[in-house]
């Protein structure tokens, strides 16, 4: 992708991505077909206020991603405003879906380049954004095990021994053709990631703030299943913090499973975890509530956010 060309996909690619999303949604509906009457009945119990509250909690996820992006980018661009951090989050959310899981960093890097950050540092910082997210997921799921090791994964990026190991492994690639070009590109990215991680890690208050934002983001996301259980009258006997733990485990397990455009792994992990506590129809109803608020509504909002961010860029 050119550093100056818009990352907006062509109409054909957009239609392909939306077609894949519709196909995956159709597969979910087909799998749930025997319980669709119960699912529809459970969702119909939601009041307008409850539905709007669930959507607001779901939308807090990308907004807090924007706050995290703002904090990270300000380590390099001190004038970077919060609104642009939120625009960058919309870029990542929209790019992740239309890029079928591979468009988040390219979209965000392009946007940051247009806002004055070089492509190399942009890739490094957005990779660190991902590392902070994964650290928060791991920390949330295994609080006792990781207590006192909050910046462990981030520090790992800066360790010289890790960089040397990665360089050593890259030298096993072919020295000819496209593999040689890829190796040189990856080596440059490795250098940039190491530089950016050391620079960011030196600012410990900023790192703590970024991780704190990610933890709040996850806390609100994990509130959605508890809200769904209460709003739809699905009694499991689970306490609030037990639902938080189960949902964090769901996200933790989903990270080990393949996905397309953010779909497949979460649904599988969610049903795997919650089917032990709920009948099939109830766990499927809860999954639909959770994904409507945390995925479909967020993607729809990101399409609007992406368009508005591009319009502001074009206006200069």
PDB file of C-alpha atoms in Angstrom:
ATOM      1  CA  UNK A   1       0.000   0.000   0.000  1.00  0.00           C
ATOM      2  CA  UNK A   2       1.312   3.402  -0.910  1.00  0.00           C
ATOM      3  CA  UNK A   3       1.847   5.733   1.995  1.00  0.00           C
ATOM      4  CA  UNK A   4      -0.246   8.404   0.264  1.00  0.00           C
ATOM      5  CA  UNK A   5      -2.950   6.328  -1.427  1.00  0.00           C
ATOM      6  CA  UNK A   6      -6.209   5.816   0.411  1.00  0.00           C
ATOM      7  CA  UNK A   7      -6.636   2.354   1.938  1.00  0.00           C
ATOM      8  CA  UNK A   8     -10.330   2.376   1.023  1.00  0.00           C
ATOM      9  CA  UNK A   9     -11.018  -0.964  -0.707  1.00  0.00           C
ATOM     10  CA  UNK A  10     -12.422  -1.117  -4.212  1.00  0.00           C
ATOM     11  CA  UNK A  11     -16.123  -1.732  -4.667  1.00  0.00           C
ATOM     12  CA  UNK A  12     -15.384  -5.325  -5.690  1.00  0.00           C
ATOM     13  CA  UNK A  13     -13.304  -5.990  -2.560  1.00  0.00           C
ATOM     14  CA  UNK A  14     -15.888  -4.334  -0.357  1.00  0.00           C
ATOM     15  CA  UNK A  15     -18.671  -6.436  -1.833  1.00  0.00           C
ATOM     16  CA  UNK A  16     -16.516  -9.556  -1.433  1.00  0.00           C
ATOM     17  CA  UNK A  17     -15.862  -8.760   2.224  1.00  0.00           C
ATOM     18  CA  UNK A  18     -19.526  -8.026   2.915  1.00  0.00           C
ATOM     19  CA  UNK A  19     -20.434 -11.214   1.067  1.00  0.00           C
ATOM     20  CA  UNK A  20     -18.099 -13.235   3.299  1.00  0.00           C
ATOM     21  CA  UNK A  21     -19.596 -11.549   6.365  1.00  0.00           C
ATOM     22  CA  UNK A  22     -23.126 -12.355   5.164  1.00  0.00           C
ATOM     23  CA  UNK A  23     -22.092 -15.953   4.417  1.00  0.00           C
ATOM     24  CA  UNK A  24     -20.605 -16.434   7.882  1.00  0.00           C
ATOM     25  CA  UNK A  25     -23.694 -14.899   9.458  1.00  0.00           C
ATOM     26  CA  UNK A  26     -25.845 -17.238   7.387  1.00  0.00           C
ATOM     27  CA  UNK A  27     -23.830 -20.208   8.621  1.00  0.00           C
ATOM     28  CA  UNK A  28     -24.419 -19.131  12.227  1.00  0.00           C
ATOM     29  CA  UNK A  29     -28.163 -18.762  11.573  1.00  0.00           C
ATOM     30  CA  UNK A  30     -28.221 -22.184   9.881  1.00  0.00           C
ATOM     31  CA  UNK A  31     -26.466 -23.825  12.835  1.00  0.00           C
ATOM     32  CA  UNK A  32     -28.932 -22.185  15.229  1.00  0.00           C
ATOM     33  CA  UNK A  33     -32.002 -22.981  13.084  1.00  0.00           C
ATOM     34  CA  UNK A  34     -33.478 -25.586  15.462  1.00  0.00           C
ATOM     35  CA  UNK A  35     -33.480 -23.056  18.318  1.00  0.00           C
ATOM     36  CA  UNK A  36     -34.347 -19.939  16.337  1.00  0.00           C
ATOM     37  CA  UNK A  37     -37.816 -19.625  17.848  1.00  0.00           C
ATOM     38  CA  UNK A  38     -36.363 -19.635  21.389  1.00  0.00           C
ATOM     39  CA  UNK A  39     -33.615 -17.184  20.382  1.00  0.00           C
ATOM     40  CA  UNK A  40     -36.107 -14.773  18.834  1.00  0.00           C
ATOM     41  CA  UNK A  41     -38.357 -15.026  21.890  1.00  0.00           C
ATOM     42  CA  UNK A  42     -35.446 -14.295  24.257  1.00  0.00           C
ATOM     43  CA  UNK A  43     -34.279 -11.285  22.223  1.00  0.00           C
ATOM     44  CA  UNK A  44     -37.848  -9.968  22.058  1.00  0.00           C
ATOM     45  CA  UNK A  45     -37.813  -9.571  25.856  1.00  0.00           C
ATOM     46  CA  UNK A  46     -35.378  -6.672  25.514  1.00  0.00           C
ATOM     47  CA  UNK A  47     -36.848  -3.232  26.064  1.00  0.00           C
ATOM     48  CA  UNK A  48     -35.765  -0.286  23.949  1.00  0.00           C
ATOM     49  CA  UNK A  49     -33.776   1.135  26.851  1.00  0.00           C
ATOM     50  CA  UNK A  50     -31.993  -2.153  27.467  1.00  0.00           C
ATOM     51  CA  UNK A  51     -31.126  -2.485  23.798  1.00  0.00           C
ATOM     52  CA  UNK A  52     -29.731   1.049  23.649  1.00  0.00           C
ATOM     53  CA  UNK A  53     -27.718   0.461  26.824  1.00  0.00           C
ATOM     54  CA  UNK A  54     -26.227  -2.710  25.339  1.00  0.00           C
ATOM     55  CA  UNK A  55     -25.318  -0.861  22.134  1.00  0.00           C
ATOM     56  CA  UNK A  56     -23.708   1.939  24.157  1.00  0.00           C
ATOM     57  CA  UNK A  57     -21.593  -0.558  26.101  1.00  0.00           C
ATOM     58  CA  UNK A  58     -20.619  -2.307  22.858  1.00  0.00           C
ATOM     59  CA  UNK A  59     -19.591   0.983  21.259  1.00  0.00           C
ATOM     60  CA  UNK A  60     -17.436   1.843  24.277  1.00  0.00           C
ATOM     61  CA  UNK A  61     -14.955  -0.763  22.998  1.00  0.00           C
ATOM     62  CA  UNK A  62     -13.795   1.088  19.843  1.00  0.00           C
ATOM     63  CA  UNK A  63     -14.032   4.443  21.624  1.00  0.00           C
ATOM     64  CA  UNK A  64     -11.643   3.232  24.334  1.00  0.00           C
ATOM     65  CA  UNK A  65      -9.448   1.769  21.582  1.00  0.00           C
ATOM     66  CA  UNK A  66      -9.327   5.338  20.294  1.00  0.00           C
ATOM     67  CA  UNK A  67      -8.242   6.630  23.701  1.00  0.00           C
ATOM     68  CA  UNK A  68      -5.480   4.011  23.787  1.00  0.00           C
ATOM     69  CA  UNK A  69      -4.424   4.921  20.250  1.00  0.00           C
ATOM     70  CA  UNK A  70      -4.333   8.593  21.268  1.00  0.00           C
ATOM     71  CA  UNK A  71      -2.093   7.837  24.264  1.00  0.00           C
ATOM     72  CA  UNK A  72       0.285   5.690  22.219  1.00  0.00           C
ATOM     73  CA  UNK A  73       0.624   8.038  19.253  1.00  0.00           C
ATOM     74  CA  UNK A  74       1.180  11.056  21.512  1.00  0.00           C
ATOM     75  CA  UNK A  75       4.460   9.419  22.547  1.00  0.00           C
ATOM     76  CA  UNK A  76       5.643  10.466  19.051  1.00  0.00           C
ATOM     77  CA  UNK A  77       3.203  13.214  18.002  1.00  0.00           C
ATOM     78  CA  UNK A  78       2.586  15.474  20.977  1.00  0.00           C
ATOM     79  CA  UNK A  79      -0.071  17.450  19.060  1.00  0.00           C
ATOM     80  CA  UNK A  80      -2.150  14.348  18.186  1.00  0.00           C
ATOM     81  CA  UNK A  81      -5.724  15.086  19.436  1.00  0.00           C
ATOM     82  CA  UNK A  82      -8.174  12.622  20.962  1.00  0.00           C
ATOM     83  CA  UNK A  83     -10.617  12.917  18.055  1.00  0.00           C
ATOM     84  CA  UNK A  84      -7.948  11.654  15.672  1.00  0.00           C
ATOM     85  CA  UNK A  85      -7.209   8.782  18.041  1.00  0.00           C
ATOM     86  CA  UNK A  86     -10.872   7.784  17.828  1.00  0.00           C
ATOM     87  CA  UNK A  87     -10.804   8.176  14.031  1.00  0.00           C
ATOM     88  CA  UNK A  88      -7.799   5.853  13.996  1.00  0.00           C
ATOM     89  CA  UNK A  89      -9.751   3.285  16.015  1.00  0.00           C
ATOM     90  CA  UNK A  90     -12.605   3.411  13.481  1.00  0.00           C
ATOM     91  CA  UNK A  91     -10.023   2.846  10.752  1.00  0.00           C
ATOM     92  CA  UNK A  92      -8.774  -0.278  12.509  1.00  0.00           C
ATOM     93  CA  UNK A  93     -12.235  -1.696  13.214  1.00  0.00           C
ATOM     94  CA  UNK A  94     -13.482  -1.120   9.680  1.00  0.00           C
ATOM     95  CA  UNK A  95     -10.228  -2.357   8.133  1.00  0.00           C
ATOM     96  CA  UNK A  96     -10.275  -5.538  10.193  1.00  0.00           C
ATOM     97  CA  UNK A  97     -13.633  -6.567   8.735  1.00  0.00           C
ATOM     98  CA  UNK A  98     -13.310  -5.430   5.109  1.00  0.00           C
ATOM     99  CA  UNK A  99      -9.711  -6.687   5.077  1.00  0.00           C
ATOM    100  CA  UNK A 100     -10.950 -10.083   6.330  1.00  0.00           C
ATOM    101  CA  UNK A 101      -8.838  -9.842   9.462  1.00  0.00           C
ATOM    102  CA  UNK A 102      -5.684  -8.376   7.887  1.00  0.00           C
ATOM    103  CA  UNK A 103      -6.574  -4.731   7.259  1.00  0.00           C
ATOM    104  CA  UNK A 104      -6.430  -3.141  10.683  1.00  0.00           C
ATOM    105  CA  UNK A 105      -2.756  -2.101  10.841  1.00  0.00           C
ATOM    106  CA  UNK A 106      -2.511  -1.012   7.149  1.00  0.00           C
ATOM    107  CA  UNK A 107      -5.588   1.208   7.500  1.00  0.00           C
ATOM    108  CA  UNK A 108      -4.354   2.726  10.757  1.00  0.00           C
ATOM    109  CA  UNK A 109      -0.792   3.195   9.490  1.00  0.00           C
ATOM    110  CA  UNK A 110      -2.071   5.038   6.410  1.00  0.00           C
ATOM    111  CA  UNK A 111      -4.221   7.298   8.574  1.00  0.00           C
ATOM    112  CA  UNK A 112      -1.336   8.089  10.935  1.00  0.00           C
ATOM    113  CA  UNK A 113       0.918   8.822   7.960  1.00  0.00           C
ATOM    114  CA  UNK A 114      -1.631  11.348   6.716  1.00  0.00           C
ATOM    115  CA  UNK A 115      -1.535  12.886  10.204  1.00  0.00           C
ATOM    116  CA  UNK A 116       2.231  13.304  10.127  1.00  0.00           C
ATOM    117  CA  UNK A 117       3.674  10.046  11.495  1.00  0.00           C
ATOM    118  CA  UNK A 118       6.133   8.135   9.321  1.00  0.00           C
ATOM    119  CA  UNK A 119       5.030   4.697   8.145  1.00  0.00           C
ATOM    120  CA  UNK A 120       7.724   2.788  10.086  1.00  0.00           C
ATOM    121  CA  UNK A 121       6.930   4.247  13.527  1.00  0.00           C
ATOM    122  CA  UNK A 122       3.223   4.003  12.697  1.00  0.00           C
ATOM    123  CA  UNK A 123       3.480   0.255  12.101  1.00  0.00           C
ATOM    124  CA  UNK A 124       5.554  -0.115  15.260  1.00  0.00           C
ATOM    125  CA  UNK A 125       3.107   1.805  17.441  1.00  0.00           C
ATOM    126  CA  UNK A 126       0.035   0.008  16.091  1.00  0.00           C
ATOM    127  CA  UNK A 127       1.784  -3.319  16.658  1.00  0.00           C
ATOM    128  CA  UNK A 128       2.408  -2.231  20.238  1.00  0.00           C
ATOM    129  CA  UNK A 129      -1.274  -1.295  20.492  1.00  0.00           C
ATOM    130  CA  UNK A 130      -2.033  -4.924  19.650  1.00  0.00           C
ATOM    131  CA  UNK A 131       0.533  -6.105  22.208  1.00  0.00           C
ATOM    132  CA  UNK A 132      -1.084  -3.970  24.918  1.00  0.00           C
ATOM    133  CA  UNK A 133      -4.478  -5.452  24.022  1.00  0.00           C
ATOM    134  CA  UNK A 134      -3.190  -9.028  24.217  1.00  0.00           C
ATOM    135  CA  UNK A 135      -1.426  -8.246  27.483  1.00  0.00           C
ATOM    136  CA  UNK A 136      -4.683  -6.932  28.934  1.00  0.00           C
ATOM    137  CA  UNK A 137      -6.584 -10.034  27.767  1.00  0.00           C
ATOM    138  CA  UNK A 138      -3.971 -12.314  29.311  1.00  0.00           C
ATOM    139  CA  UNK A 139      -3.833 -10.282  32.508  1.00  0.00           C
ATOM    140  CA  UNK A 140      -7.606 -10.187  32.878  1.00  0.00           C
ATOM    141  CA  UNK A 141      -7.933 -13.949  32.394  1.00  0.00           C
ATOM    142  CA  UNK A 142      -5.057 -14.877  34.722  1.00  0.00           C
ATOM    143  CA  UNK A 143      -4.850 -12.058  37.262  1.00  0.00           C
ATOM    144  CA  UNK A 144      -3.162 -14.006  40.031  1.00  0.00           C
ATOM    145  CA  UNK A 145      -0.617 -15.646  37.742  1.00  0.00           C
ATOM    146  CA  UNK A 146       0.469 -12.390  36.093  1.00  0.00           C
ATOM    147  CA  UNK A 147       0.304 -10.047  39.091  1.00  0.00           C
ATOM    148  CA  UNK A 148       3.352  -7.800  39.040  1.00  0.00           C
ATOM    149  CA  UNK A 149       4.178  -8.570  35.394  1.00  0.00           C
ATOM    150  CA  UNK A 150       1.968  -6.049  33.651  1.00  0.00           C
ATOM    151  CA  UNK A 151       4.472  -4.891  31.031  1.00  0.00           C
ATOM    152  CA  UNK A 152       6.014  -8.302  30.423  1.00  0.00           C
ATOM    153  CA  UNK A 153       4.878  -8.740  26.820  1.00  0.00           C
ATOM    154  CA  UNK A 154       5.801  -5.169  25.939  1.00  0.00           C
ATOM    155  CA  UNK A 155       9.231  -5.521  27.506  1.00  0.00           C
ATOM    156  CA  UNK A 156       9.687  -8.708  25.476  1.00  0.00           C
ATOM    157  CA  UNK A 157       9.587  -6.630  22.275  1.00  0.00           C
ATOM    158  CA  UNK A 158      12.522  -4.574  23.523  1.00  0.00           C
ATOM    159  CA  UNK A 159      14.770  -7.410  24.707  1.00  0.00           C
ATOM    160  CA  UNK A 160      17.926  -7.612  22.551  1.00  0.00           C
ATOM    161  CA  UNK A 161      18.007 -11.390  22.874  1.00  0.00           C
ATOM    162  CA  UNK A 162      14.491 -11.662  21.382  1.00  0.00           C
ATOM    163  CA  UNK A 163      15.444  -9.383  18.506  1.00  0.00           C
ATOM    164  CA  UNK A 164      18.608 -11.396  17.842  1.00  0.00           C
ATOM    165  CA  UNK A 165      16.606 -14.632  17.842  1.00  0.00           C
ATOM    166  CA  UNK A 166      14.097 -13.200  15.347  1.00  0.00           C
ATOM    167  CA  UNK A 167      16.940 -11.965  13.121  1.00  0.00           C
ATOM    168  CA  UNK A 168      18.588 -15.387  13.265  1.00  0.00           C
ATOM    169  CA  UNK A 169      15.356 -17.101  12.216  1.00  0.00           C
ATOM    170  CA  UNK A 170      14.800 -14.651   9.345  1.00  0.00           C
ATOM    171  CA  UNK A 171      18.197 -15.513   7.895  1.00  0.00           C
ATOM    172  CA  UNK A 172      16.910 -19.009   7.106  1.00  0.00           C
ATOM    173  CA  UNK A 173      14.704 -17.510   4.397  1.00  0.00           C
ATOM    174  CA  UNK A 174      15.824 -17.694   0.789  1.00  0.00           C
ATOM    175  CA  UNK A 175      18.286 -15.027  -0.403  1.00  0.00           C
ATOM    176  CA  UNK A 176      16.655 -14.743  -3.813  1.00  0.00           C
ATOM    177  CA  UNK A 177      13.484 -13.338  -5.310  1.00  0.00           C
ATOM    178  CA  UNK A 178      10.561 -12.084  -3.288  1.00  0.00           C
ATOM    179  CA  UNK A 179      11.689 -13.867  -0.119  1.00  0.00           C
ATOM    180  CA  UNK A 180      14.818 -11.743  -0.007  1.00  0.00           C
ATOM    181  CA  UNK A 181      12.697  -8.595  -0.326  1.00  0.00           C
ATOM    182  CA  UNK A 182      10.341  -9.800   2.381  1.00  0.00           C
ATOM    183  CA  UNK A 183      13.232 -10.599   4.695  1.00  0.00           C
ATOM    184  CA  UNK A 184      14.663  -7.106   4.310  1.00  0.00           C
ATOM    185  CA  UNK A 185      11.237  -5.589   4.920  1.00  0.00           C
ATOM    186  CA  UNK A 186      10.682  -7.720   8.017  1.00  0.00           C
ATOM    187  CA  UNK A 187      14.127  -6.872   9.370  1.00  0.00           C
ATOM    188  CA  UNK A 188      13.350  -3.158   9.012  1.00  0.00           C
ATOM    189  CA  UNK A 189      10.010  -3.657  10.768  1.00  0.00           C
ATOM    190  CA  UNK A 190      11.768  -5.565  13.542  1.00  0.00           C
ATOM    191  CA  UNK A 191      14.194  -2.681  14.040  1.00  0.00           C
ATOM    192  CA  UNK A 192      11.311  -0.196  14.118  1.00  0.00           C
ATOM    193  CA  UNK A 193       9.313  -2.284  16.604  1.00  0.00           C
ATOM    194  CA  UNK A 194      12.327  -2.597  18.876  1.00  0.00           C
ATOM    195  CA  UNK A 195      12.975   1.163  18.730  1.00  0.00           C
ATOM    196  CA  UNK A 196       9.354   2.116  19.367  1.00  0.00           C
ATOM    197  CA  UNK A 197       8.894  -0.398  22.195  1.00  0.00           C
ATOM    198  CA  UNK A 198      12.020   0.835  24.021  1.00  0.00           C
ATOM    199  CA  UNK A 199      10.911   4.435  23.565  1.00  0.00           C
ATOM    200  CA  UNK A 200       7.384   3.748  24.819  1.00  0.00           C
ATOM    201  CA  UNK A 201       8.446   1.461  27.655  1.00  0.00           C
ATOM    202  CA  UNK A 202      10.682   4.200  29.045  1.00  0.00           C
ATOM    203  CA  UNK A 203       7.528   6.234  29.753  1.00  0.00           C
ATOM    204  CA  UNK A 204       6.071   4.050  32.503  1.00  0.00           C
ATOM    205  CA  UNK A 205       3.125   6.335  33.442  1.00  0.00           C
ATOM    206  CA  UNK A 206       2.015   6.323  29.801  1.00  0.00           C
ATOM    207  CA  UNK A 207       2.305   2.534  29.650  1.00  0.00           C
ATOM    208  CA  UNK A 208       0.230   2.197  32.822  1.00  0.00           C
ATOM    209  CA  UNK A 209      -2.431   4.542  31.401  1.00  0.00           C
ATOM    210  CA  UNK A 210      -2.584   2.622  28.106  1.00  0.00           C
ATOM    211  CA  UNK A 211      -2.921  -0.723  29.856  1.00  0.00           C
ATOM    212  CA  UNK A 212      -5.522   0.735  32.221  1.00  0.00           C
ATOM    213  CA  UNK A 213      -7.637   1.895  29.270  1.00  0.00           C
ATOM    214  CA  UNK A 214      -7.462  -1.588  27.752  1.00  0.00           C
ATOM    215  CA  UNK A 215      -8.526  -3.186  31.047  1.00  0.00           C
ATOM    216  CA  UNK A 216     -11.528  -0.831  31.355  1.00  0.00           C
ATOM    217  CA  UNK A 217     -12.378  -1.610  27.721  1.00  0.00           C
ATOM    218  CA  UNK A 218     -12.405  -5.341  28.476  1.00  0.00           C
ATOM    219  CA  UNK A 219     -14.367  -4.865  31.697  1.00  0.00           C
ATOM    220  CA  UNK A 220     -17.172  -3.101  29.818  1.00  0.00           C
ATOM    221  CA  UNK A 221     -17.111  -5.676  27.013  1.00  0.00           C
ATOM    222  CA  UNK A 222     -17.393  -8.497  29.544  1.00  0.00           C
ATOM    223  CA  UNK A 223     -20.387  -6.754  31.136  1.00  0.00           C
ATOM    224  CA  UNK A 224     -22.456  -7.492  28.022  1.00  0.00           C
ATOM    225  CA  UNK A 225     -23.131 -11.211  28.729  1.00  0.00           C
ATOM    226  CA  UNK A 226     -24.158 -10.377  32.295  1.00  0.00           C
ATOM    227  CA  UNK A 227     -26.525  -7.716  30.941  1.00  0.00           C
ATOM    228  CA  UNK A 228     -27.912 -10.216  28.441  1.00  0.00           C
ATOM    229  CA  UNK A 229     -28.544 -12.795  31.155  1.00  0.00           C
ATOM    230  CA  UNK A 230     -30.458 -10.253  33.250  1.00  0.00           C
ATOM    231  CA  UNK A 231     -32.328  -8.534  30.424  1.00  0.00           C
ATOM    232  CA  UNK A 232     -33.504 -11.788  28.783  1.00  0.00           C
ATOM    233  CA  UNK A 233     -34.274 -13.579  32.060  1.00  0.00           C
ATOM    234  CA  UNK A 234     -31.725 -16.375  31.523  1.00  0.00           C
ATOM    235  CA  UNK A 235     -31.049 -17.511  35.072  1.00  0.00           C
ATOM    236  CA  UNK A 236     -27.731 -19.295  35.528  1.00  0.00           C
ATOM    237  CA  UNK A 237     -26.996 -18.552  39.170  1.00  0.00           C
ATOM    238  CA  UNK A 238     -23.711 -16.995  38.086  1.00  0.00           C
ATOM    239  CA  UNK A 239     -22.480 -13.929  39.949  1.00  0.00           C
ATOM    240  CA  UNK A 240     -21.301 -10.803  38.124  1.00  0.00           C
ATOM    241  CA  UNK A 241     -17.605 -11.581  38.567  1.00  0.00           C
ATOM    242  CA  UNK A 242     -18.116 -15.190  37.500  1.00  0.00           C
ATOM    243  CA  UNK A 243     -19.612 -13.957  34.221  1.00  0.00           C
ATOM    244  CA  UNK A 244     -16.652 -11.581  33.849  1.00  0.00           C
ATOM    245  CA  UNK A 245     -14.255 -14.502  34.314  1.00  0.00           C
ATOM    246  CA  UNK A 246     -16.112 -16.779  31.889  1.00  0.00           C
ATOM    247  CA  UNK A 247     -16.232 -14.100  29.196  1.00  0.00           C
ATOM    248  CA  UNK A 248     -12.547 -13.294  29.647  1.00  0.00           C
ATOM    249  CA  UNK A 249     -11.862 -17.007  29.255  1.00  0.00           C
ATOM    250  CA  UNK A 250     -13.952 -16.953  26.071  1.00  0.00           C
ATOM    251  CA  UNK A 251     -11.797 -14.195  24.581  1.00  0.00           C
ATOM    252  CA  UNK A 252      -8.625 -15.916  25.768  1.00  0.00           C
ATOM    253  CA  UNK A 253      -9.604 -19.216  24.092  1.00  0.00           C
ATOM    254  CA  UNK A 254     -10.757 -17.460  20.904  1.00  0.00           C
ATOM    255  CA  UNK A 255      -7.258 -16.033  20.408  1.00  0.00           C
ATOM    256  CA  UNK A 256      -5.997 -19.561  19.780  1.00  0.00           C
ATOM    257  CA  UNK A 257      -8.632 -20.283  17.102  1.00  0.00           C
ATOM    258  CA  UNK A 258      -8.650 -19.187  13.433  1.00  0.00           C
ATOM    259  CA  UNK A 259     -11.109 -16.492  12.377  1.00  0.00           C
ATOM    260  CA  UNK A 260     -12.232 -14.633   9.279  1.00  0.00           C
ATOM    261  CA  UNK A 261     -12.977 -10.911   9.678  1.00  0.00           C
ATOM    262  CA  UNK A 262     -13.273 -11.399  13.432  1.00  0.00           C
ATOM    263  CA  UNK A 263     -15.905 -14.149  13.159  1.00  0.00           C
ATOM    264  CA  UNK A 264     -15.818 -17.839  13.949  1.00  0.00           C
ATOM    265  CA  UNK A 265     -13.383 -18.039  16.843  1.00  0.00           C
ATOM    266  CA  UNK A 266     -15.407 -15.938  19.300  1.00  0.00           C
ATOM    267  CA  UNK A 267     -18.644 -17.776  18.537  1.00  0.00           C
ATOM    268  CA  UNK A 268     -16.970 -21.170  18.967  1.00  0.00           C
ATOM    269  CA  UNK A 269     -15.241 -20.226  22.223  1.00  0.00           C
ATOM    270  CA  UNK A 270     -18.369 -18.550  23.630  1.00  0.00           C
ATOM    271  CA  UNK A 271     -20.547 -21.607  23.091  1.00  0.00           C
ATOM    272  CA  UNK A 272     -17.794 -23.889  24.363  1.00  0.00           C
ATOM    273  CA  UNK A 273     -17.603 -21.979  27.649  1.00  0.00           C
ATOM    274  CA  UNK A 274     -21.243 -21.033  28.254  1.00  0.00           C
ATOM    275  CA  UNK A 275     -22.848 -24.312  27.138  1.00  0.00           C
ATOM    276  CA  UNK A 276     -21.699 -25.796  30.445  1.00  0.00           C
ATOM    277  CA  UNK A 277     -23.916 -23.334  32.332  1.00  0.00           C
ATOM    278  CA  UNK A 278     -26.860 -22.776  29.985  1.00  0.00           C
ATOM    279  CA  UNK A 279     -29.127 -24.915  27.783  1.00  0.00           C
ATOM    280  CA  UNK A 280     -28.305 -24.753  24.076  1.00  0.00           C
ATOM    281  CA  UNK A 281     -31.088 -22.296  23.218  1.00  0.00           C
ATOM    282  CA  UNK A 282     -30.146 -19.958  26.073  1.00  0.00           C
ATOM    283  CA  UNK A 283     -26.410 -19.981  25.287  1.00  0.00           C
ATOM    284  CA  UNK A 284     -27.173 -19.262  21.624  1.00  0.00           C
ATOM    285  CA  UNK A 285     -29.540 -16.434  22.605  1.00  0.00           C
ATOM    286  CA  UNK A 286     -26.863 -14.938  24.822  1.00  0.00           C
ATOM    287  CA  UNK A 287     -24.296 -15.265  22.024  1.00  0.00           C
ATOM    288  CA  UNK A 288     -26.579 -13.431  19.585  1.00  0.00           C
ATOM    289  CA  UNK A 289     -27.126 -10.623  22.105  1.00  0.00           C
ATOM    290  CA  UNK A 290     -23.385 -10.376  22.749  1.00  0.00           C
ATOM    291  CA  UNK A 291     -22.341 -10.325  19.100  1.00  0.00           C
ATOM    292  CA  UNK A 292     -25.090  -7.932  17.977  1.00  0.00           C
ATOM    293  CA  UNK A 293     -23.855  -5.387  20.508  1.00  0.00           C
ATOM    294  CA  UNK A 294     -20.110  -6.038  20.301  1.00  0.00           C
ATOM    295  CA  UNK A 295     -19.576  -6.894  16.620  1.00  0.00           C
ATOM    296  CA  UNK A 296     -22.367  -6.022  14.175  1.00  0.00           C
ATOM    297  CA  UNK A 297     -23.286  -2.670  15.733  1.00  0.00           C
ATOM    298  CA  UNK A 298     -19.609  -1.779  16.113  1.00  0.00           C
ATOM    299  CA  UNK A 299     -18.868  -2.622  12.474  1.00  0.00           C
ATOM    300  CA  UNK A 300     -21.816  -0.514  11.303  1.00  0.00           C
ATOM    301  CA  UNK A 301     -20.591   2.399  13.420  1.00  0.00           C
ATOM    302  CA  UNK A 302     -17.040   1.937  12.135  1.00  0.00           C
ATOM    303  CA  UNK A 303     -18.240   2.255   8.519  1.00  0.00           C
ATOM    304  CA  UNK A 304     -19.693   5.665   9.403  1.00  0.00           C
ATOM    305  CA  UNK A 305     -16.586   6.579  11.415  1.00  0.00           C
ATOM    306  CA  UNK A 306     -14.317   5.534   8.540  1.00  0.00           C
ATOM    307  CA  UNK A 307     -16.233   7.701   6.059  1.00  0.00           C
ATOM    308  CA  UNK A 308     -16.178  10.715   8.393  1.00  0.00           C
ATOM    309  CA  UNK A 309     -12.449  10.276   9.100  1.00  0.00           C
ATOM    310  CA  UNK A 310     -11.701  10.215   5.378  1.00  0.00           C
ATOM    311  CA  UNK A 311     -13.823  13.320   4.837  1.00  0.00           C
ATOM    312  CA  UNK A 312     -11.911  15.196   7.551  1.00  0.00           C
ATOM    313  CA  UNK A 313      -8.616  14.109   5.997  1.00  0.00           C
ATOM    314  CA  UNK A 314      -9.686  15.318   2.577  1.00  0.00           C
ATOM    315  CA  UNK A 315     -10.683  18.674   4.017  1.00  0.00           C
ATOM    316  CA  UNK A 316      -7.148  19.005   5.297  1.00  0.00           C
TER     317      UNK A 316
END
